[in-house]
Coordinates of C-alpha atoms and ligand atoms in Angstrom, one line a residue:
M346 CA 81.9 102.2 124.2
V347 CA 85.2 103.1 125.9
V348 CA 86.6 99.8 125.0
L349 CA 85.8 100.4 121.4
M350 CA 87.4 103.7 121.4
E351 CA 90.6 102.4 122.9
K352 CA 90.8 99.7 120.2
E353 CA 90.2 102.3 117.5
M354 CA 93.1 104.2 118.9
K355 CA 95.4 101.3 119.0
Y356 CA 94.5 100.4 115.5
D357 CA 95.2 104.0 114.5
E358 CA 98.7 103.7 115.7
I359 CA 99.2 100.6 113.8
F360 CA 97.7 102.2 110.8
A361 CA 100.1 105.0 110.9
R362 CA 102.9 102.7 111.3
S363 CA 102.1 100.9 108.3
F364 CA 102.1 104.0 106.4
S365 CA 105.6 105.0 107.3
R366 CA 106.5 101.5 106.0
H367 CA 104.5 102.0 102.9
D368 CA 106.4 105.3 102.4
Q369 CA 109.6 103.6 102.4
K370 CA 108.4 101.0 100.0
R371 CA 107.0 103.3 97.6
F372 CA 110.5 104.6 97.2
G373 CA 111.8 101.1 97.1
Y374 CA 109.7 99.9 94.2
A375 CA 110.2 103.0 92.4
A376 CA 113.7 102.1 92.2
L377 CA 114.0 98.4 92.2
V378 CA 117.4 98.8 90.4
G379 CA 119.5 100.1 93.1
C380 CA 118.8 98.8 96.5
F381 CA 121.6 100.9 97.9
I382 CA 120.4 104.1 96.4
V383 CA 117.0 103.3 97.8
T384 CA 118.3 103.0 101.3
C385 CA 120.1 106.3 101.0
C386 CA 117.1 108.1 99.9
L387 CA 114.9 106.6 102.6
C388 CA 117.5 107.2 105.2
T389 CA 117.2 111.0 104.8
V390 CA 113.6 110.8 105.2
F391 CA 112.7 108.0 107.5
K392 CA 115.9 106.7 108.6
P393 CA 115.2 104.8 111.9
Y394 CA 112.3 102.7 110.9
L395 CA 114.0 101.9 107.8
A396 CA 116.7 99.5 109.0
P397 CA 117.8 97.0 106.4
L398 CA 114.2 95.6 106.2
P399 CA 112.6 97.2 103.2
V400 CA 115.6 96.5 101.1
L401 CA 115.3 93.0 102.1
N402 CA 111.8 93.0 101.1
V403 CA 112.6 94.3 97.6
R404 CA 115.0 91.6 97.0
L405 CA 112.6 88.9 98.2
T406 CA 110.1 90.1 95.9
I407 CA 112.4 89.8 92.8
V408 CA 113.3 86.2 94.0
D409 CA 110.0 85.2 94.4
G410 CA 109.2 86.6 91.0
L411 CA 111.4 84.0 89.5
K412 CA 109.4 81.3 91.2
L413 CA 106.2 82.4 89.2
V414 CA 104.6 79.7 87.6
M415 CA 101.8 79.7 85.2
G416 CA 100.0 77.1 83.0
T417 CA 96.7 76.0 81.7
Q418 CA 96.0 72.6 80.0
Q419 CA 93.3 70.7 78.4
T420 CA 92.7 67.5 80.2
N421 CA 90.8 64.6 78.9
K422 CA 90.7 62.6 82.2
P423 CA 87.4 61.6 83.5
Q424 CA 86.2 64.2 85.8
R425 CA 85.6 63.9 89.6
P426 CA 82.0 64.6 90.5
Y427 CA 82.9 68.0 91.8
V428 CA 85.2 69.0 89.0
G429 CA 83.1 71.1 86.8
V430 CA 85.8 72.5 84.6
K431 CA 87.6 71.0 81.6
E432 CA 90.8 73.2 81.8
R433 CA 93.1 73.1 84.7
K434 CA 94.9 76.2 85.9
L435 CA 97.5 76.9 88.3
L436 CA 98.7 80.4 88.4
C437 CA 100.6 82.0 91.4
N438 CA 101.7 85.6 91.0
T439 CA 104.1 86.7 93.8
T440 CA 105.3 89.7 91.9
K441 CA 102.4 92.1 92.6
P442 CA 103.2 95.0 94.9
R443 CA 100.6 94.3 97.6
S444 CA 99.2 90.8 97.4
D445 CA 100.3 87.4 96.4
T446 CA 97.6 85.4 94.7
C447 CA 97.1 81.8 93.3
E448 CA 94.4 81.0 91.1
M449 CA 93.7 77.3 90.7
E450 CA 91.3 75.1 88.7
G451 CA 90.8 71.3 88.7
D452 CA 91.0 69.1 91.7
V453 CA 91.5 71.5 94.6
R454 CA 91.5 70.4 98.2
I455 CA 92.0 72.6 101.4
Q456 CA 92.7 71.2 104.9
G457 CA 92.0 74.0 107.1
N458 CA 93.6 72.8 110.3
S459 CA 97.1 72.4 108.5
S460 CA 96.5 75.5 106.3
T461 CA 97.4 73.4 103.3
I462 CA 96.0 73.5 99.9
F463 CA 96.5 70.6 97.5
V464 CA 96.0 71.1 93.8
L465 CA 96.4 68.2 91.2
S466 CA 98.7 69.4 88.4
S467 CA 100.4 67.4 85.8
H468 CA 102.6 70.2 84.4
V469 CA 104.0 72.1 87.4
G470 CA 105.9 69.2 89.1
N471 CA 105.9 69.1 92.9
A472 CA 105.9 72.8 93.3
S473 CA 104.9 74.7 96.4
W474 CA 104.1 78.3 97.6
T475 CA 103.4 80.0 100.9
I476 CA 100.7 82.5 100.5
K477 CA 99.6 85.0 103.2
P478 CA 96.2 86.0 101.8
Y479 CA 96.2 89.7 103.0
A480 CA 96.8 92.7 100.8
R481 CA 99.6 94.5 102.6
K482 CA 102.6 92.4 101.5
G483 CA 105.9 93.5 102.8
D484 CA 104.5 95.2 106.0
E485 CA 106.0 92.7 108.6
S486 CA 103.8 93.8 111.5
A487 CA 100.6 93.2 109.6
M488 CA 101.7 90.0 107.9
Q489 CA 102.9 88.2 111.1
R490 CA 99.2 88.3 112.0
V491 CA 98.2 86.4 109.0
T492 CA 97.9 82.7 108.4
N493 CA 100.5 81.0 106.1
F494 CA 98.8 78.8 103.5
S495 CA 100.9 76.3 101.8
I496 CA 100.0 75.4 98.4
K497 CA 101.2 72.1 97.1
A498 CA 101.1 71.1 93.5
I499 CA 100.6 67.3 93.4
Q500 CA 101.6 65.7 90.3
Q501 CA 99.1 63.2 88.8
E502 CA 98.9 61.4 92.2
A503 CA 95.4 62.2 93.6
E504 CA 95.9 59.3 96.0
T505 CA 98.6 61.4 98.0
M506 CA 96.0 64.1 98.5
P507 CA 93.9 64.0 101.6
K508 CA 90.3 62.5 101.1
C509 CA 87.5 65.0 100.5
T510 CA 85.1 65.3 103.4
K511 CA 83.0 68.2 101.9
M512 CA 82.4 68.9 98.3
H513 CA 81.5 72.3 97.0
N514 CA 80.1 73.3 93.6
V515 CA 81.0 76.9 93.6
P516 CA 84.4 78.5 93.6
A517 CA 86.3 79.5 96.8
I518 CA 88.1 82.6 97.8
V519 CA 90.6 82.2 100.6
F520 CA 91.4 85.4 102.5
S521 CA 92.5 86.8 105.9
V522 CA 91.0 89.6 108.1
G523 CA 94.0 89.4 110.3
G524 CA 96.6 91.9 109.8
Y525 CA 95.4 95.4 110.5
G526 CA 91.9 94.3 109.5
G527 CA 90.5 95.7 112.8
N528 CA 91.2 99.4 111.7
N529 CA 88.5 100.8 109.6
F530 CA 90.9 102.2 107.1
H531 CA 92.7 98.9 106.7
A532 CA 89.5 97.0 106.6
F533 CA 88.6 98.8 103.5
T534 CA 92.0 99.2 101.9
D535 CA 93.3 95.7 102.6
V536 CA 90.3 93.5 102.6
I537 CA 86.8 94.9 101.5
I538 CA 87.9 96.6 98.4
P539 CA 90.2 93.9 97.2
L540 CA 87.4 91.3 98.1
Y541 CA 84.9 93.2 96.0
A542 CA 87.5 93.3 93.2
T543 CA 88.0 89.5 93.4
S544 CA 84.5 88.3 94.0
R545 CA 82.0 90.6 92.1
E546 CA 82.4 88.4 88.9
F547 CA 80.7 85.4 90.8
N548 CA 77.6 87.1 91.5
R549 CA 77.4 85.9 95.1
E550 CA 78.0 82.2 93.8
V551 CA 81.2 81.9 95.6
R552 CA 82.2 80.5 99.1
F553 CA 84.5 82.6 101.4
L554 CA 87.1 80.8 103.4
M555 CA 88.1 83.3 106.0
A556 CA 91.3 83.2 107.9
N557 CA 92.1 84.9 111.1
K558 CA 88.3 85.3 111.5
H559 CA 86.7 87.3 114.3
S560 CA 83.0 87.4 114.9
Q561 CA 83.3 91.3 115.5
W562 CA 84.7 91.7 111.9
T563 CA 82.0 89.6 110.2
T564 CA 79.2 91.3 112.2
K565 CA 80.6 94.7 111.4
F566 CA 80.8 94.0 107.7
Q567 CA 77.9 91.5 107.5
E568 CA 75.9 93.5 104.7
V569 CA 78.9 93.7 102.4
L570 CA 79.8 90.1 102.9
D571 CA 76.2 89.1 102.4
N572 CA 75.9 90.9 99.1
L573 CA 79.1 89.3 97.9
S574 CA 78.5 85.8 98.8
R575 CA 75.3 84.0 99.6
Y576 CA 76.9 81.1 101.3
E577 CA 78.0 80.9 105.0
I578 CA 81.6 81.7 105.5
I579 CA 83.9 78.9 106.6
D580 CA 86.4 79.8 109.4
I581 CA 89.2 78.1 107.8
D582 CA 91.6 78.2 110.6
H583 CA 89.2 76.2 113.0
D584 CA 87.9 73.4 110.7
N585 CA 88.6 69.8 110.5
E586 CA 87.2 69.1 107.1
V587 CA 89.0 68.7 103.9
H588 CA 87.0 70.9 101.5
C589 CA 87.1 70.2 97.8
F590 CA 86.6 72.7 95.2
S591 CA 87.0 72.7 91.3
S592 CA 88.1 76.4 91.4
M593 CA 89.9 78.5 94.2
I594 CA 91.5 81.8 94.5
V595 CA 93.9 82.2 97.3
G596 CA 94.7 85.9 98.2
L597 CA 92.8 89.0 97.1
K598 CA 93.1 90.9 93.8
K599 CA 95.0 94.1 94.4
E600 CA 97.2 95.2 91.4
D601 CA 98.3 98.6 92.7
R602 CA 99.6 100.3 95.7
K603 CA 96.6 102.7 96.0
E604 CA 95.2 103.3 99.5
L605 CA 91.5 103.2 100.0
H606 CA 90.7 103.2 96.4
T607 CA 91.1 101.3 93.0
N608 CA 90.0 101.6 89.4
L609 CA 86.7 100.3 90.2
M610 CA 85.9 102.9 92.9
K611 CA 82.7 104.4 91.5
E612 CA 81.3 100.9 91.0
F613 CA 82.3 99.9 94.4
I614 CA 80.7 103.0 96.0
R615 CA 77.5 102.2 94.1
F616 CA 77.8 98.6 95.4
L617 CA 78.2 99.9 99.0
R618 CA 75.2 102.1 98.7
S619 CA 73.2 99.1 97.5
S620 CA 74.5 96.9 100.4
Y621 CA 73.5 99.5 103.0
S622 CA 70.4 100.5 101.3
L623 CA 71.6 104.1 101.3
E624 CA 69.2 106.6 99.9
R625 CA 71.2 109.4 98.6
S626 CA 73.4 109.1 95.6
T627 CA 74.2 112.8 95.3
T628 CA 74.4 115.7 97.6
I629 CA 72.0 118.6 97.6
K630 CA 72.4 121.2 95.1
L631 CA 72.5 124.7 96.6
T632 CA 71.0 127.6 94.9
N633 CA 70.6 131.1 96.2
R634 CA 67.0 130.2 97.1
S635 CA 67.7 126.9 98.7
I636 CA 65.5 126.4 101.8
K637 CA 67.2 123.1 102.9
R638 CA 70.3 123.5 104.8
P639 CA 73.4 121.5 103.8
R640 CA 74.4 118.9 106.5
L641 CA 78.0 119.1 108.0
L642 CA 79.2 116.0 109.9
I643 CA 82.0 116.8 112.3
V644 CA 84.0 113.6 113.1
S645 CA 85.1 113.9 116.7
R646 CA 87.8 112.1 118.5
Q647 CA 87.9 112.1 122.3
K648 CA 91.4 111.2 123.3
T649 CA 93.9 112.2 120.6
R650 CA 93.8 114.7 117.9
A651 CA 90.6 116.1 119.5
F652 CA 89.0 119.3 118.7
M653 CA 89.4 121.7 121.7
N654 CA 86.8 124.3 120.6
L655 CA 84.2 122.3 119.1
K656 CA 81.4 124.7 120.3
D657 CA 82.8 127.6 118.4
V658 CA 83.3 125.6 115.2
V659 CA 79.7 124.2 115.5
G660 CA 78.4 127.8 116.1
A661 CA 80.2 129.2 113.1
A662 CA 79.2 126.5 110.8
Q663 CA 75.6 126.9 111.8
E664 CA 75.7 130.7 111.3
M665 CA 77.0 129.9 107.8
G666 CA 73.8 127.9 107.2
F667 CA 74.9 124.4 107.8
E668 CA 73.0 121.9 109.9
V669 CA 75.7 120.4 112.1
I670 CA 76.1 116.9 113.5
V671 CA 79.0 116.0 115.7
T672 CA 79.7 112.4 116.3
E673 CA 82.5 109.9 117.0
M674 CA 82.4 107.0 114.7
N675 CA 81.5 103.5 116.0
A676 CA 81.6 100.0 114.5
N677 CA 77.9 99.9 113.7
M678 CA 78.1 100.3 110.0
T679 CA 74.4 100.2 109.5
Q680 CA 74.1 103.4 111.6
V681 CA 77.4 105.1 110.5
S682 CA 76.5 104.6 106.8
R683 CA 73.2 106.1 107.1
L684 CA 74.4 109.1 109.1
V685 CA 77.2 109.9 106.7
N686 CA 75.1 109.3 103.7
S687 CA 72.6 111.9 105.1
C688 CA 75.4 114.5 105.1
D689 CA 76.9 116.7 102.4
V690 CA 80.0 117.8 104.0
M691 CA 82.3 115.8 106.4
M692 CA 85.1 117.2 108.3
G693 CA 87.6 115.7 110.7
V694 CA 91.2 115.6 111.9
H695 CA 93.5 113.1 110.1
G696 CA 92.5 109.6 111.4
A697 CA 90.6 106.3 110.5
G698 CA 87.2 107.9 111.1
L699 CA 87.5 109.6 107.9
T700 CA 87.4 106.3 106.1
N701 CA 83.6 106.5 106.4
M702 CA 83.6 109.1 103.6
V703 CA 82.8 106.0 101.4
F704 CA 79.3 106.6 102.5
L705 CA 79.0 110.2 101.4
P706 CA 76.7 110.9 98.4
E707 CA 78.5 111.9 95.2
N708 CA 79.8 115.3 95.1
G709 CA 80.0 115.5 98.9
V710 CA 82.9 117.6 100.4
V711 CA 85.5 116.3 102.8
I712 CA 87.5 118.5 104.8
Q713 CA 90.6 116.9 106.4
V714 CA 92.3 118.9 109.1
V715 CA 96.1 118.1 109.0
P716 CA 97.9 118.4 112.3
L717 CA 101.5 119.5 112.7
G718 CA 104.3 116.9 112.1
K719 CA 104.8 117.2 108.2
M720 CA 102.3 114.6 107.6
E721 CA 100.9 116.1 104.4
W722 CA 101.9 113.0 102.3
L723 CA 100.0 110.7 104.6
A724 CA 96.9 113.0 104.7
K725 CA 96.9 113.1 100.8
T726 CA 97.6 109.4 100.3
C727 CA 95.1 108.1 102.8
Y728 CA 92.2 110.5 102.2
G729 CA 92.9 113.1 99.7
E730 CA 93.4 111.1 96.5
P731 CA 90.9 108.5 97.6
S732 CA 88.2 111.1 98.1
K733 CA 88.7 112.3 94.5
A734 CA 88.5 108.7 93.1
M735 CA 85.2 108.3 94.9
G736 CA 83.6 111.3 93.2
L737 CA 83.9 113.6 96.2
K738 CA 85.5 117.0 96.5
Y739 CA 88.5 117.4 98.8
L740 CA 89.7 120.3 100.9
E741 CA 92.5 120.5 103.4
Y742 CA 93.2 122.6 106.2
K743 CA 96.7 122.6 107.6
I744 CA 96.8 123.9 111.1
S745 CA 99.3 126.4 112.3
E746 CA 101.4 126.2 115.5
E747 CA 99.0 128.4 117.3
E748 CA 96.1 125.9 116.5
S749 CA 97.9 123.0 118.0
T750 CA 98.0 122.1 121.7
L751 CA 101.8 121.1 121.2
K752 CA 102.5 124.8 121.8
D753 CA 101.5 124.4 125.5
Q754 CA 104.0 121.4 125.8
Y755 CA 107.2 122.6 124.0
P756 CA 109.0 126.0 123.7
H757 CA 108.2 128.1 120.7
N758 CA 111.6 127.2 118.8
H759 CA 111.7 123.5 119.8
Q760 CA 112.4 121.0 117.0
V761 CA 108.9 119.7 117.4
F762 CA 107.9 122.8 115.4
V763 CA 111.1 123.8 113.6
D764 CA 112.1 120.4 112.3
P765 CA 109.5 117.6 112.4
F766 CA 111.7 115.7 110.1
T767 CA 114.2 115.2 112.8
I768 CA 111.6 113.6 114.9
Q769 CA 110.4 111.4 112.1
R770 CA 114.1 110.2 111.7
K771 CA 113.9 109.2 115.4
G772 CA 111.5 106.5 114.5
W773 CA 108.0 105.9 114.4
D774 CA 107.3 105.7 118.0
A775 CA 108.9 109.1 118.8
F776 CA 106.8 110.6 115.9
R777 CA 103.6 109.0 116.9
S778 CA 103.8 109.8 120.7
I779 CA 104.3 113.5 119.9
Y780 CA 102.2 114.3 116.7
M781 CA 99.6 111.5 116.9
E782 CA 99.0 111.2 120.6
K783 CA 99.8 114.4 122.3
Q784 CA 98.3 116.7 119.9
N785 CA 94.9 118.3 120.0
V786 CA 93.5 120.9 117.7
M787 CA 92.1 124.4 118.6
L788 CA 90.7 125.7 115.2
D789 CA 91.2 129.3 114.5
V790 CA 87.6 129.6 113.7
A791 CA 87.8 132.8 111.4
K792 CA 90.4 131.2 109.4
F793 CA 88.6 127.9 109.2
K794 CA 85.4 129.5 108.0
E795 CA 87.2 130.1 104.6
R796 CA 87.2 126.3 104.2
L797 CA 83.5 126.1 105.1
S798 CA 82.7 128.7 102.8
K799 CA 84.5 127.0 100.0
A800 CA 82.7 123.7 100.7
L801 CA 79.4 125.7 100.3
Q802 CA 80.6 127.1 97.1
L803 CA 81.4 123.5 96.0
L804 CA 77.8 122.4 96.8
H805 CA 76.6 125.3 94.5
E806 CA 78.5 123.7 91.5
Ligands
LIG2285 C1 101.8 89.1 87.7 O1 101.3 90.5 88.3 C2 102.2 91.4 87.6 C3 102.0 92.7 88.3 O2 100.5 93.0 88.3 C4 101.7 91.5 86.1 O3 102.5 92.5 85.4 C5 102.3 90.1 85.5 O4 101.7 90.1 84.1 C6 101.4 89.0 86.3 N1 101.8 87.7 85.7 C7 101.0 86.8 85.3 C8 101.6 85.5 84.8 O5 99.8 87.1 85.2
LIG2286 C1 106.6 64.3 93.6 O1 106.4 63.8 95.0 C2 106.0 62.4 95.0 C3 105.7 62.1 96.4 O2 106.4 63.0 97.4 C4 107.1 61.6 94.3 O3 106.9 60.2 94.4 C5 107.5 62.0 93.0 O4 108.5 61.3 92.5 C6 107.8 63.6 92.8 N1 107.8 64.0 91.5 C7 108.8 64.7 91.2 C8 108.7 65.1 89.7 O5 109.7 65.2 91.9
LIG2287 C1 104.5 81.9 108.5 O1 105.7 81.6 108.0 C2 106.9 82.5 108.3 C3 108.2 81.8 107.6 O2 107.8 81.9 106.3 C4 107.1 82.3 110.0 O3 108.2 83.0 110.3 C5 105.8 82.6 110.6 O4 106.0 82.4 111.9 C6 104.6 81.9 110.1 N1 103.4 82.6 110.6 C7 102.4 81.9 111.1 C8 101.3 82.7 111.7 O5 102.4 80.7 111.3
LIG2288 C1 92.8 68.0 111.0 O1 91.6 67.5 110.1 C2 91.8 66.2 109.7 C3 90.7 65.9 108.7 O2 90.8 66.7 107.7 C4 91.6 65.3 110.9 O3 91.9 64.0 110.4 C5 92.7 65.6 111.8 O4 92.6 64.9 113.0 C6 92.8 67.1 112.2 N1 93.9 67.4 113.0 C7 93.8 68.0 114.2 C8 95.1 68.6 114.7 O5 92.8 68.5 114.5
LIG2289 C1 72.7 94.1 98.3 O1 71.7 93.8 99.1 C2 70.6 94.7 99.1 C3 69.7 94.4 100.3 O2 69.6 93.1 100.6 C4 69.9 94.3 97.8 O3 68.8 95.3 97.7 C5 70.9 94.8 96.7 O4 70.3 94.5 95.5 C6 72.1 93.9 96.9 N1 73.1 94.4 95.8 C7 73.9 93.6 95.2 C8 74.9 94.3 94.3 O5 73.9 92.5 95.4
LIG2290 C1 73.8 134.2 94.4 O1 74.2 135.0 95.5 C2 75.6 135.4 95.3 C3 75.9 136.3 96.5 O2 75.4 135.9 97.6 C4 75.5 136.2 93.9 O3 77.0 136.8 93.8 C5 75.4 135.4 92.8 O4 75.2 136.1 91.7 C6 73.9 134.7 93.2 N1 73.6 133.8 92.0 C7 72.3 133.8 91.4 C8 72.3 132.7 90.3 O5 71.4 134.5 91.7
LIG2291 C1 73.1 99.3 114.5 O1 72.2 100.4 114.4 C2 71.0 100.0 113.8 C3 70.3 101.3 113.7 O2 70.4 102.2 114.7 C4 70.3 99.1 114.9 O3 69.0 98.8 114.5 C5 71.2 97.9 115.1 O4 70.5 97.2 116.0 C6 72.6 98.2 115.6 N1 73.4 97.0 115.4 C7 74.1 96.7 116.4 C8 74.9 95.3 116.0 O5 74.3 97.2 117.3

């Protein structure tokens, strides 16, 4: 249990780090035209973790874009036994903001132990690509933990391809759960949601080739994986076969830069409910004569960003008519999904535990407590906007200096309070060590009750 918590914490740091990068990139992509202007803008906000890197990423993206190759062709050649399609296709798109993908049809062979994919293609020539099949492109710390797949287009010379040792008659999807995949927020944003978008059209008739596989990860998300593919997952990094397919997608579909949501969100949420056999699709509807009490889930954290006066908060919520459940989230998704789904309102301090709002019934209310440190943008992007896309109601509570335990650690007029941007400029580590790690929350219960009462009101609507 303790081990788990520590892990969660570590991921949490990573998670936030990726955000600061993301922040930079958001600006970067918005102004592809002028790299230097971009750098200036960013410097004023997040100078230190900026370095020259993001600019480099932007440039690389453009260069990669020029290598984009697309083509489809009718072929009259006799088909190999495992080739079930007439049309060949080789489409690699490296211009998308978060995820590089290659879609291939025809004679496709993958050798796991060399991370190489061979595709027979008469029209592309001897082209090759390197794809990291994880949807957080441009984030170096994430991507360095993702297997590089080399895709080689072989021109009309099947003999130069390795011999098939295993034939498959369903399509393959190659993706990685490395990167930040161990963090709950990233597992959903970078893997599960894009995997759903990529694989749902196959109705479980698809084979997953997983890179950077951990048994913990596949156990944690077993229900979801089982509902997307009915075949055993291949641990492609540790495999001595040459697997042959007639259709393969490398990398997951993610067309946008959205965090924890996509255009398919409502559908995805229904899919999750069915995967975890969750009973409630909507919250209780309160009337003045309701006998049933609405359930409030308080997501607690032990070590960082903890609630210091949980008892008072619980007492106040109970007085207002809530049935209150306090829990720290764990990795048992069967348990977590049921618990969250049984609740109508979920509250917690900014952190990956809030990701579990995906299991709330429709109309549920999320209350995010935002600590000091000018992290409003982070709060909105990670949980505010996604909650709305999921059909939930979103409330925010920004704590005051009085409610932060930082007030016991720094003098009143310290820059920690006066100018958090200065600390952001010192770099992510400085920022994290103060605002993310040293800060606990002592809610002003009288003030916070206003949010709870708003939540009740929303349940009446
Ligand atoms: C590649 O992706 C970009 C961004 O999503 C899209 O605009 C473009 O049409 C895609 N290219 C091809 C050839 O599909
Ligand atoms: C492609 O590579 C093969 C083997 O490496 C070589 O024989 C062939 O000439 C190359 N074709 C082109 C168009 O470069
Ligand atoms: C992937 O390729 C890059 C260069 O493209 C290299 O720096 C990196 O070490 C490789 N990563 C792995 C995990 O092999
Ligand atoms: C990789 O797999 C091939 C079969 O596809 C096998 O011949 C080769 O020995 C393997 N290499 C290593 C290093 O295990
Ligand atoms: C997912 O699995 C559950 C339980 O096995 C099943 O009832 C449900 O129909 C499945 N949903 C989809 C979309 O496959
Ligand atoms: C419900 O109660 C509130 C005050 O508690 C009152 O303002 C409102 O009119 C009541 N609504 C109905 C439908 O009775
Ligand atoms: C997860 O929780 C459920 C319900 O409490 C339990 O039946 C199951 O054994 C747990 N799974 C794991 C892997 O601990």
